[in-house]
Short mmCIF file of C-alpha atoms in Angstrom, two decimals:
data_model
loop_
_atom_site.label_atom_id
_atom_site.label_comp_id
_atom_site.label_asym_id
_atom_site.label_seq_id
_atom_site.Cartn_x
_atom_site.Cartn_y
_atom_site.Cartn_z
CA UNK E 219 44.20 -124.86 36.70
CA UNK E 220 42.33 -127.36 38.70
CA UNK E 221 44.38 -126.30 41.87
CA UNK E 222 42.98 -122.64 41.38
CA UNK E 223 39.28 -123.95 41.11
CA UNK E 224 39.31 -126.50 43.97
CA UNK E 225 40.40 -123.52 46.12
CA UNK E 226 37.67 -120.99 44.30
CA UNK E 227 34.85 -122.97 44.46
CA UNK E 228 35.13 -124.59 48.01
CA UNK E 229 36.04 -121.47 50.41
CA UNK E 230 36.22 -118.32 50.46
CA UNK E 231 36.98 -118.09 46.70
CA UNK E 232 39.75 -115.36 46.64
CA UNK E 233 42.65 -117.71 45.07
CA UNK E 234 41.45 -116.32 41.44
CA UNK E 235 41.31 -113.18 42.81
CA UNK E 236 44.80 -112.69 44.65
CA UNK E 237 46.13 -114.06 41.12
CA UNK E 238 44.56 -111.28 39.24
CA UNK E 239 45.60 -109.27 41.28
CA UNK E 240 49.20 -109.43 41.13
CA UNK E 241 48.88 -109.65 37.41
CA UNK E 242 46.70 -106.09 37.44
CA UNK E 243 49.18 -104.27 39.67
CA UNK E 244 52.55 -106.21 40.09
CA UNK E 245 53.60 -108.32 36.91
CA UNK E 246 55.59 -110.78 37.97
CA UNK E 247 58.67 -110.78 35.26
CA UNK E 248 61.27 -112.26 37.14
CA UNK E 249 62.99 -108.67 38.36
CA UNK E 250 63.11 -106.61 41.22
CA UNK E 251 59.31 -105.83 42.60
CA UNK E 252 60.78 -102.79 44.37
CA UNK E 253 64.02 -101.52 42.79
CA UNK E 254 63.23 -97.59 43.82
CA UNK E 255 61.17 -96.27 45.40
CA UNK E 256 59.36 -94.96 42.68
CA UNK E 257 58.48 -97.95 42.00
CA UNK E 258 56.57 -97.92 45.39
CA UNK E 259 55.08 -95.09 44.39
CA UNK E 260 53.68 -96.54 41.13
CA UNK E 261 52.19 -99.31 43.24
CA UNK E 262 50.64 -97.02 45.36
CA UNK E 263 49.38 -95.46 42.64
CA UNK E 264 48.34 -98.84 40.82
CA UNK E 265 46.50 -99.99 44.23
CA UNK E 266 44.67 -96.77 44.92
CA UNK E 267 42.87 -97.14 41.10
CA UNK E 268 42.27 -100.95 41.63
CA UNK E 269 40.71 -100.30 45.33
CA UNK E 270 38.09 -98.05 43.85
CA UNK E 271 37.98 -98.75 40.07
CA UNK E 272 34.75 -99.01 39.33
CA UNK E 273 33.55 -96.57 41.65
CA UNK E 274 31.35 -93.10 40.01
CA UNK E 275 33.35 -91.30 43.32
CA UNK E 276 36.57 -91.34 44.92
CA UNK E 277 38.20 -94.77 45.66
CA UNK E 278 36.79 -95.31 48.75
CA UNK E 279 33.77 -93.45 48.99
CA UNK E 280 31.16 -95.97 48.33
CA UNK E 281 32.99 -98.93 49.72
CA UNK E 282 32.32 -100.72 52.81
CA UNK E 283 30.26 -103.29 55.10
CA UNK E 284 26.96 -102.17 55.31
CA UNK E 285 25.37 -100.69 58.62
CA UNK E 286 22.70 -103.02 59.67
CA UNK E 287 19.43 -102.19 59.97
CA UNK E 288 17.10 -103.45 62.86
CA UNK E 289 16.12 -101.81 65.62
CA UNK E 290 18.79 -102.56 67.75
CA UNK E 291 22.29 -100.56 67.87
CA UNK E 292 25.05 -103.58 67.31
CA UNK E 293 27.57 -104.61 69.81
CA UNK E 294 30.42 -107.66 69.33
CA UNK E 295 33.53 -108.75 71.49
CA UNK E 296 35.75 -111.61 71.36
CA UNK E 297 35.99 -114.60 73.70
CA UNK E 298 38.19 -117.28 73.96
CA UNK E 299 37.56 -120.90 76.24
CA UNK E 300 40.67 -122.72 76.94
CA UNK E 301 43.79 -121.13 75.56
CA UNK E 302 44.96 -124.24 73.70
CA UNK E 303 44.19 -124.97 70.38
CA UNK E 304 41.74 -127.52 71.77
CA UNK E 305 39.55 -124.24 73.44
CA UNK E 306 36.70 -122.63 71.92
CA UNK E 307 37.28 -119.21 70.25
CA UNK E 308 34.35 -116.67 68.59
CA UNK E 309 33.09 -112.98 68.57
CA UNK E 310 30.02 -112.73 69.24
CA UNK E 311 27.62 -109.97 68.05
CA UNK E 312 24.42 -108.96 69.96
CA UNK E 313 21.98 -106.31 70.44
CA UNK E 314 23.64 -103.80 72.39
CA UNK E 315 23.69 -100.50 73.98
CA UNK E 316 23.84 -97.56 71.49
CA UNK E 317 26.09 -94.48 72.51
CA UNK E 318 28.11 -91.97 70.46
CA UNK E 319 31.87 -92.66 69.69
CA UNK E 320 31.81 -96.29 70.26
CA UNK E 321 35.03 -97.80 69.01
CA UNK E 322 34.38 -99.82 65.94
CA UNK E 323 36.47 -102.68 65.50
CA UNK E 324 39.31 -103.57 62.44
CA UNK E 325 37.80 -105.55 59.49
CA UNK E 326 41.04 -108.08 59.57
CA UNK E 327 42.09 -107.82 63.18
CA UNK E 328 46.25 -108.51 62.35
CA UNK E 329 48.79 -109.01 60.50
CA UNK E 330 48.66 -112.67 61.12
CA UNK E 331 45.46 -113.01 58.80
CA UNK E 332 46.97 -110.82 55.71
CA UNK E 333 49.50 -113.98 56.20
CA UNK E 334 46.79 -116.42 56.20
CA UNK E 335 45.33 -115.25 53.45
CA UNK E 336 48.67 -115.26 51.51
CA UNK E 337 49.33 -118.91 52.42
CA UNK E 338 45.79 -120.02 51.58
CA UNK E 339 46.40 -118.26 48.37
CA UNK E 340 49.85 -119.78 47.88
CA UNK E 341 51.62 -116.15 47.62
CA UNK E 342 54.32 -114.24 49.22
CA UNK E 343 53.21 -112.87 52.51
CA UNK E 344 55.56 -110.26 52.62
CA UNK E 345 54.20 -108.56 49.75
CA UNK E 346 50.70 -109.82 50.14
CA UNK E 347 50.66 -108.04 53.31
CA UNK E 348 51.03 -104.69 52.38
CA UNK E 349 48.51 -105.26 49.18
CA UNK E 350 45.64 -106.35 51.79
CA UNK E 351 46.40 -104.08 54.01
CA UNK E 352 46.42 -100.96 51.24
CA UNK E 353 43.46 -102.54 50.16
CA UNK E 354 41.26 -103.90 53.39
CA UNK E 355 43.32 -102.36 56.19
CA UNK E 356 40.78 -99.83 56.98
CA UNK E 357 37.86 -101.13 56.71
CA UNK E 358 36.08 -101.43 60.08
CA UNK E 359 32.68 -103.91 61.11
CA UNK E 360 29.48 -102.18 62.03
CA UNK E 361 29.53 -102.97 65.16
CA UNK E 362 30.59 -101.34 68.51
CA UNK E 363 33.63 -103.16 70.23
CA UNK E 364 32.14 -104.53 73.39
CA UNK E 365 30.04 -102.41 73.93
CA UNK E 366 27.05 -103.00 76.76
CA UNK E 367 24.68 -105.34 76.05
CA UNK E 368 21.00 -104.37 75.83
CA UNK E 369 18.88 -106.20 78.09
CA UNK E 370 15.10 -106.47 76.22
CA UNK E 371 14.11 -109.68 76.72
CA UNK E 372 15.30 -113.07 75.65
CA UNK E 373 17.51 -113.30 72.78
CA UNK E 374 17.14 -116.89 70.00
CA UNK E 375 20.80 -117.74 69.62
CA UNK E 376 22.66 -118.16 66.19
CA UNK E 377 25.97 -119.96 65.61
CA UNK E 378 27.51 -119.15 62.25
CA UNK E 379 30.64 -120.95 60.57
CA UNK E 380 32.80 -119.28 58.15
CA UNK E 381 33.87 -121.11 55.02
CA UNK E 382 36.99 -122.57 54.05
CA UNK E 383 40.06 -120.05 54.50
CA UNK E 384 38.32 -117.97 56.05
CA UNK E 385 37.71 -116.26 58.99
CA UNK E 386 35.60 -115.07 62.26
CA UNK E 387 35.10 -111.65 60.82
CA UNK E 388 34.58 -111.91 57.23
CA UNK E 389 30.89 -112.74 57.13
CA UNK E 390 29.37 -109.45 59.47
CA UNK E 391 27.55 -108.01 57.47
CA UNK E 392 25.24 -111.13 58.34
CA UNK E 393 25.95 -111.25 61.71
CA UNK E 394 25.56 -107.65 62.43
CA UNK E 395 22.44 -107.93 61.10
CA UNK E 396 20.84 -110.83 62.80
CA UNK E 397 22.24 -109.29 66.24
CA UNK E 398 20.28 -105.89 65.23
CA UNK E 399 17.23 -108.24 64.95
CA UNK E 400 17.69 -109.02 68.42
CA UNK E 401 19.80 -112.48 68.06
CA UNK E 402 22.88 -114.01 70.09
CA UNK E 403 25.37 -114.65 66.86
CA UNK E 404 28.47 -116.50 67.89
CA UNK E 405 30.84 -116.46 64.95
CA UNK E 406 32.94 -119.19 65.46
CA UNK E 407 36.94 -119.18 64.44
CA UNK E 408 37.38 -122.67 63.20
CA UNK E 409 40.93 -124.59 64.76
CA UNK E 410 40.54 -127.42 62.18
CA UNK E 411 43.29 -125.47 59.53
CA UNK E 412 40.52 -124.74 57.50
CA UNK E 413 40.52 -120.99 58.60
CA UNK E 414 43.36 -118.86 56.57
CA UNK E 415 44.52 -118.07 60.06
CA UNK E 416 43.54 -118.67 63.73
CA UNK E 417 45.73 -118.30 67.16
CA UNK E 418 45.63 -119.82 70.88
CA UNK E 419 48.34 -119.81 73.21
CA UNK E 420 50.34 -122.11 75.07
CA UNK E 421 52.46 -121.77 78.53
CA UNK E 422 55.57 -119.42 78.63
CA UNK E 423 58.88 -122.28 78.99
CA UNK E 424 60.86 -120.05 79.94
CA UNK E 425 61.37 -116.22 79.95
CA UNK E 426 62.98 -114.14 76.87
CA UNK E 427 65.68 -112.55 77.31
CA UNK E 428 64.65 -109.27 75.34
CA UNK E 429 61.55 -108.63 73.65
CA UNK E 430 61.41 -106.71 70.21
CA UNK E 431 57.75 -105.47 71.07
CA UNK E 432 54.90 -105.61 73.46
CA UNK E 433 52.70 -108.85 73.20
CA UNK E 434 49.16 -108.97 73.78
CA UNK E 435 49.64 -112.56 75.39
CA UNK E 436 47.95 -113.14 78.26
CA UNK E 437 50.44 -112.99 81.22
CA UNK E 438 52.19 -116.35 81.59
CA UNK E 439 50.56 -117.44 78.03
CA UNK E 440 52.70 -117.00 74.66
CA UNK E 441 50.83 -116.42 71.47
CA UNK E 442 50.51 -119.16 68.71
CA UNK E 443 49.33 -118.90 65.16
CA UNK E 444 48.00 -121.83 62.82
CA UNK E 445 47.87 -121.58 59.35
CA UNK E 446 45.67 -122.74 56.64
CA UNK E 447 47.05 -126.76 55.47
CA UNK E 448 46.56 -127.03 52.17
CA UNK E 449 46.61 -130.50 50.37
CA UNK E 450 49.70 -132.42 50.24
CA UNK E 451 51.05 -133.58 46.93
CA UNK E 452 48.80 -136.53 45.74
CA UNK E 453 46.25 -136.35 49.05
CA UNK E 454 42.43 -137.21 48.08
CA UNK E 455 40.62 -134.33 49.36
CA UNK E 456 37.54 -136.09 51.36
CA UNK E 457 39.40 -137.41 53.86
CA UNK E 458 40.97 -134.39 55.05
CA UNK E 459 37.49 -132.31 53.92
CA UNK E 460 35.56 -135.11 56.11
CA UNK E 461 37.79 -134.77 59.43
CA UNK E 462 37.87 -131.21 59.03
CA UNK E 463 33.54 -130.42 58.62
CA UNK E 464 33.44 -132.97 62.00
CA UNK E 465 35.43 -131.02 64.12
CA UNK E 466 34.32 -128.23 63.10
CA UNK E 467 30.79 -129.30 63.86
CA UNK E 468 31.92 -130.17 67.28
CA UNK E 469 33.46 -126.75 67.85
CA UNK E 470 29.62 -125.12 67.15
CA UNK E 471 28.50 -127.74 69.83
CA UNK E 472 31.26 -126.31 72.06
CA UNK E 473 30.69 -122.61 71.27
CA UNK E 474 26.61 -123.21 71.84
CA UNK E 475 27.32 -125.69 74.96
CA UNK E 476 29.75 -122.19 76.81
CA UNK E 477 26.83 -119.83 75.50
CA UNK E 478 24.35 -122.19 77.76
CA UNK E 479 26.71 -121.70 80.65
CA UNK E 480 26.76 -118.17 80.37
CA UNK E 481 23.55 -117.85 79.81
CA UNK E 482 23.30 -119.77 83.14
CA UNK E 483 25.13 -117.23 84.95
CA UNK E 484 28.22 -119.30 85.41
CA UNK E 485 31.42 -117.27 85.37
CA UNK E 486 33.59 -118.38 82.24
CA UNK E 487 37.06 -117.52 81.86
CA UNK E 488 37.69 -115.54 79.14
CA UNK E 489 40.97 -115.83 77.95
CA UNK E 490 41.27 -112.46 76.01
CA UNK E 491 40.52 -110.84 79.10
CA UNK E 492 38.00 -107.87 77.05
CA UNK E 493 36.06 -105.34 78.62
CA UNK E 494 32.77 -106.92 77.91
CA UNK E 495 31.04 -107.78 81.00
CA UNK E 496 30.02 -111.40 80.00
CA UNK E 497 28.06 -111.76 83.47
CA UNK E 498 25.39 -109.38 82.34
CA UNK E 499 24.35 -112.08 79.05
CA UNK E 500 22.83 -113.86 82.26
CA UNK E 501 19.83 -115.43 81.30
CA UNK E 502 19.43 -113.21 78.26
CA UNK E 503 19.29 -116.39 76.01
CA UNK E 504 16.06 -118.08 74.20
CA UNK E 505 17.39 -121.53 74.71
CA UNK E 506 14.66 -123.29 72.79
CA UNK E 507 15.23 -120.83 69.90
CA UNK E 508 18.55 -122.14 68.60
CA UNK E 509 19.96 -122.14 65.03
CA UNK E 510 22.90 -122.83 63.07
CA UNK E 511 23.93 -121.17 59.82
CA UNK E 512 27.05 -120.99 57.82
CA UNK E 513 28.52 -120.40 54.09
CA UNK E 514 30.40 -122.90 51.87
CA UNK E 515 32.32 -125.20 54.13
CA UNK E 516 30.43 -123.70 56.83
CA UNK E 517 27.20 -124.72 55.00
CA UNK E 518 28.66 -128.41 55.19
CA UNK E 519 29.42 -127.57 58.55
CA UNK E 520 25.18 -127.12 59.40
CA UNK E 521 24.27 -130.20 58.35
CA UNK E 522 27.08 -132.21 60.39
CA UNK E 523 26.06 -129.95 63.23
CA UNK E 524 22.45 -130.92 62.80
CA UNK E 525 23.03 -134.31 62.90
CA UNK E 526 25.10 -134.50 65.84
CA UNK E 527 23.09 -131.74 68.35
CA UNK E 528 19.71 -131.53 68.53
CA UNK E 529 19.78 -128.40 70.13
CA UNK E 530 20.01 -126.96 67.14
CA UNK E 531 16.32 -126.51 65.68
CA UNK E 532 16.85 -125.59 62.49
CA UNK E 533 19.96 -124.74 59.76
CA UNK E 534 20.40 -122.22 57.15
CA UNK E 535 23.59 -123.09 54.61
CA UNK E 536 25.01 -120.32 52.32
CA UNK E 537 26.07 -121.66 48.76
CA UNK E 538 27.09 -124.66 50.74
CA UNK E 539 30.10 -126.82 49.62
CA UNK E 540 29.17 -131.03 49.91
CA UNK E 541 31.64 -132.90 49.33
CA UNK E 542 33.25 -132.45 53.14
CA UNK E 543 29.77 -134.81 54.31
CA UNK E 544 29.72 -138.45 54.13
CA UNK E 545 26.98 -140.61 53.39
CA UNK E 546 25.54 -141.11 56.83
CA UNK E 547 25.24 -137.69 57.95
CA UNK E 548 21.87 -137.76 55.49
CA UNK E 549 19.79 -139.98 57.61
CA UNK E 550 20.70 -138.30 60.79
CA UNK E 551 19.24 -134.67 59.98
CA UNK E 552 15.92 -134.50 61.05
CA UNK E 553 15.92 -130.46 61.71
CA UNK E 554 14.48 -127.67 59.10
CA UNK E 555 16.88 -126.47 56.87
CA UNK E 556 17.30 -123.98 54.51
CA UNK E 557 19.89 -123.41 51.33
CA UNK E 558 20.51 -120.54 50.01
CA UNK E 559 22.32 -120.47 47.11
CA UNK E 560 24.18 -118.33 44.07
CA UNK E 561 23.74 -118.41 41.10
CA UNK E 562 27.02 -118.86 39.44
CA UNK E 563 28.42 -121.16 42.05
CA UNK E 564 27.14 -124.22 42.05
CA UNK E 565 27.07 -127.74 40.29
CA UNK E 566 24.78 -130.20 39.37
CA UNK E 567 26.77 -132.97 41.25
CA UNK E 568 26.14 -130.77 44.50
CA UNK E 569 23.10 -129.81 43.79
CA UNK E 570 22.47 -134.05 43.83
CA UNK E 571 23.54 -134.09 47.83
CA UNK E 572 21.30 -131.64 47.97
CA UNK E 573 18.37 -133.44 47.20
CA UNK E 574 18.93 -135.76 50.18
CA UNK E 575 17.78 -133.06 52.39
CA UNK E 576 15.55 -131.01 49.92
CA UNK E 577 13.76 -133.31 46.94
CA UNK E 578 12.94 -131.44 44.35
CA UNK E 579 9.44 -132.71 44.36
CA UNK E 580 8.63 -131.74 47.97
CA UNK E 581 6.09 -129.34 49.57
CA UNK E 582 7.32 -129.55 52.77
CA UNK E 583 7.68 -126.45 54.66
CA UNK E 584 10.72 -127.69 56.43
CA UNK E 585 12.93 -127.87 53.72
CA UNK E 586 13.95 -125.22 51.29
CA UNK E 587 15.83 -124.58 48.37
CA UNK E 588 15.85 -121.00 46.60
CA UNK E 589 18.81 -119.32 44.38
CA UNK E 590 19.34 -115.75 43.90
CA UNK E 591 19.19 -113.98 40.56
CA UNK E 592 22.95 -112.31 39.54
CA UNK E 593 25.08 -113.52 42.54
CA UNK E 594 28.04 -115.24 43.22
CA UNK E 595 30.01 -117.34 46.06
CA UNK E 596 31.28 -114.25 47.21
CA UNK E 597 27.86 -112.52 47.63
CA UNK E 598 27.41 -113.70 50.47
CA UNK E 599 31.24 -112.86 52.74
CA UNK E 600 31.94 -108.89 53.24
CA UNK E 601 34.61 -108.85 50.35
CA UNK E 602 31.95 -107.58 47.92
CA UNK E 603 31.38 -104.37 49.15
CA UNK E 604 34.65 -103.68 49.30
CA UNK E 605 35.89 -103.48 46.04
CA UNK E 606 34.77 -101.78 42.53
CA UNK E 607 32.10 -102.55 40.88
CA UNK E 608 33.94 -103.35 38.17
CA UNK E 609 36.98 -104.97 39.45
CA UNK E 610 34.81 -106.50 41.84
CA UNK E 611 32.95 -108.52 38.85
CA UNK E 612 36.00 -109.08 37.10
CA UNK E 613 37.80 -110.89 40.41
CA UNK E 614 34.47 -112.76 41.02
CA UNK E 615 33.78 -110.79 44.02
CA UNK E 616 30.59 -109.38 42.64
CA UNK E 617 27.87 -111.04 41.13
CA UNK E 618 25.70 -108.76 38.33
CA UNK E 619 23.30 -107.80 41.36
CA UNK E 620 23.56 -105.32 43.86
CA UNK E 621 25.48 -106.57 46.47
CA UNK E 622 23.32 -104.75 49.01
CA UNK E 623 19.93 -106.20 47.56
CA UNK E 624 21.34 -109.53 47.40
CA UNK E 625 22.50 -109.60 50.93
CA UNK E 626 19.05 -107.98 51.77
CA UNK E 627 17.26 -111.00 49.76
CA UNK E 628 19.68 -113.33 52.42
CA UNK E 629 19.11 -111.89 55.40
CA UNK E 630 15.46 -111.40 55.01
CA UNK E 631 14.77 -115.07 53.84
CA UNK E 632 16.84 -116.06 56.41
CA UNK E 633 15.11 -114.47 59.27
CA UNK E 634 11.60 -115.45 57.58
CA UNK E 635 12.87 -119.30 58.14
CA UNK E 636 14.12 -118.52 61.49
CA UNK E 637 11.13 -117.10 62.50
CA UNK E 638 9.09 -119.72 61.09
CA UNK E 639 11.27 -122.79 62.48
CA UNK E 640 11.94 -121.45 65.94
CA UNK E 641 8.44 -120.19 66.91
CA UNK E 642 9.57 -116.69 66.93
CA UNK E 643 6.72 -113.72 68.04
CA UNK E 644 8.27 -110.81 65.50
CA UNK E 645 7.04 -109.54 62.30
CA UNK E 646 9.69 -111.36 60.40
CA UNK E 647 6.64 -113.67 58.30
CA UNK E 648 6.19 -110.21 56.29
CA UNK E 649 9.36 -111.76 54.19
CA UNK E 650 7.76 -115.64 53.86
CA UNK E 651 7.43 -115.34 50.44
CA UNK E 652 11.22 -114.99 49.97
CA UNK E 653 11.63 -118.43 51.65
CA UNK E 654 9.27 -119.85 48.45
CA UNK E 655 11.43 -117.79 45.94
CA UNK E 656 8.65 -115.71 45.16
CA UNK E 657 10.77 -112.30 44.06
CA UNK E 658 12.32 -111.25 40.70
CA UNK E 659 15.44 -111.69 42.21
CA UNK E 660 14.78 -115.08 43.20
CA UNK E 661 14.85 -118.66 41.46
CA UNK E 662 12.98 -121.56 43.38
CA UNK E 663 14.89 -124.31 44.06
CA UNK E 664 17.99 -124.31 41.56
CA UNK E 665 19.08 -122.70 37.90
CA UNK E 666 21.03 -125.53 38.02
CA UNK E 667 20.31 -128.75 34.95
CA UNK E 668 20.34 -131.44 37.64
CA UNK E 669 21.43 -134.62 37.14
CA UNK E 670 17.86 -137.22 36.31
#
């Protein structure tokens, strides 16, 4: 049991959920999963009513990732800096050319992640696979796969970190959001084997002599996946949990460090080789107008970036996860921050670290603390709109809120506090109240007893 809730309340939360899963539509008695295929069928059957169960329509009707809703159409593409695992990888999402039939990219982009999220989740990928991808596989991101990018001015810049086994696609519902605001949101793909699954490539040895199917390698590069690393038998978590949040603070520096270069106009390799036209983000970047923002791990992941590049003005943490941070890291953060938090998620000994940034007796306008009404850790990643609203609460995906109100409540107060922090000229202050907690949906500071 305490394996389960280490892994539910410090990533992306979906070890509970796989379980119940399986139990709901595969019972695991010891025989044959698939004796006949009728017994395919039945699971068929089984997964169409637990995809949509919930649901006043059809299974699918109501379900998936909000359009965003600024005034910008959305564009995103992938790039890649180095194709070792010591490079820089992210999609980035930014305000972009509208046009009709733009291509709209996969929710999980492979295979490869359906087997991430099977080892995070300690599973059988085989069979995990074809559950998420019954389930998820067609679900696509609001966005338009790289399409043009809309030149209006100069854009503030946003790097977001995903939390712990997950992903750079799982949170856009945020990102698409901010870019239709008119930010720069590089959503960075973390290499520390925190992510459920990441890839790079390394140089061909020597040539196969037959190839089962097409690779979308690079020419001369071969394609190489790392997994999730869970904790060894008898490991203390911090140590691993404290390496981990420092590189991946370093690999925001290095995804905001190439933005600056092609923002300068410098031609950057792009190892992915997309169709995006990364020459024309020349100087389309507010450089003084710089945040960082990420959820769970990646909220841990703020404050180490804080403290390490001042380039980053200001921070915004998600239901963020503490116990990755050592003491030091306290001290060193001198930027605004702001966390928001669930309501079910957290813990008064988390709440305490907390307090080292926000004190519960301060007026500062710098530092903020606000919880919202009905949510849970997985209010915040795209997995809530995806399922049931009833199989949804039950697996903890859903919180008793509307998912689309409390995102709305996050990305408003968020962009209030950016505005506010980075000297911003938009009409974003309309939402400042949200930053004080000041809506029914809303608790300021923490529902949490904390500890005297």
């Amino acid at each position: 049991m305490t394996h389960l809730f280490i892994f539910e309340t410090t990533g992306c939360g979906l070890s509970w959920f796989t379980y119940n899963i399986f139990d709901l539509i595969v019972p695991t008695n010891g025989l044959d999963l698939f004796p006949t295929r009728n017994c395919c069928t039945d699971l068929r059957c089984k997964l169409s009513l637990f995809a949509g169960m919930g649901n006043s329509n059809s299974c699918s009707n109501n379900l998936g990732i909000p359009p965003a809703k600024g005034p910008n159409g959305v564009g995103c593409s992938d790039f890649m800096m180095d194709h070792t695992e010591k490079g820089t990888f992210f999609r980035l999402y930014y305000p972009c050319v509208a046009y009709e039939d733009a291509e709209k990219p996969d929710w999980i982009p492979s295979k490869e992640y359906f087997y991430g999220l099977a080892d995070f989740m300690n599973i059988n990928r085989g069979l995990s696979e074809h559950i998420f991808n019954y389930l998820f596989g067609s679900f696509k991101i609001p966005a338009a796969m790289n399409a043009p990018y809309k030149q209006n001015g100069k854009c503030p810049v946003v790097v977001f970190s995903h939390g712990l086994g997950a992903f750079r696609t799982l949170y856009s519902a945020i990102c698409s959001e901010l870019a239709s605001q008119g930010f720069i949101v590089a959503a960075v793909e973390h290499r520390d084997e925190s992510a459920a699954a990441t890839f790079f490539y390394h140089g061909k040895t020597e040539e196969p002599e037959e190839k089962e199917e097409a690779s979308e390698a690079p020419e001369n590069l071969v394609e190489e996946w790392m997994y999730y690393r869970s904790l060894k038998p008898g490991e203390s978590e911090f140590p691993l949990r404290n390496k981990q949040v420092k590189q991946r603070a370093d690999e925001c520096i290095k995804a905001l460090d190439i933005l600056i270069q092609i923002n300068s106009g410098k031609k950057m390799e792009n190892v992915l080789g997309t169709e995006f036209d990364w020459m024309t983000l020349a100087n389309s970047m507010d450089l003084c107008r710089i945040a960082v923002m990420g959820h769970s791990f990646g909220g841990a992941t703020v404050i180490e970036a804080l403290g390490k590049e001042v380039n980053f003005k200001c921070g915004i943490a998600l239901d963020a996860w503490m116990l990755p941070l050592d003491e030091e890291i306290y001290v060193r953060v001198k930027q605004p921050i702001f966390f928001i938090n669930s309501e079910k998620f957290q813990w008064a000994g988390n709440i305490m670290h907390m307090r080292k940034l926000v004190p519960p007796d301060s007026s500062s306008t710098q530092r903020k603390m606000v919880t919202i009404k009905g949510t849970v850790h997985q209010s915040f990643p795209d997995f809530t709109f995806l399922t049931g609203n009833w199989i949804g609460k039950i697996l903890k995906l859903k919180g008793e809120i509307n998912p689309q109100v409390a995102i709305d409540l996050c990305n408003k107060a968020s962009l209030a506090f950016l505005q506010r922090h980075l000297g911003m000229d938009k009409d974003f202050n309309q939402w400042d109240r949200l930053i004080e907690g000041k809506d029914d949906n809303l608790i300021p500071g923490t529902n949490v007893a904390e500890i005297p």
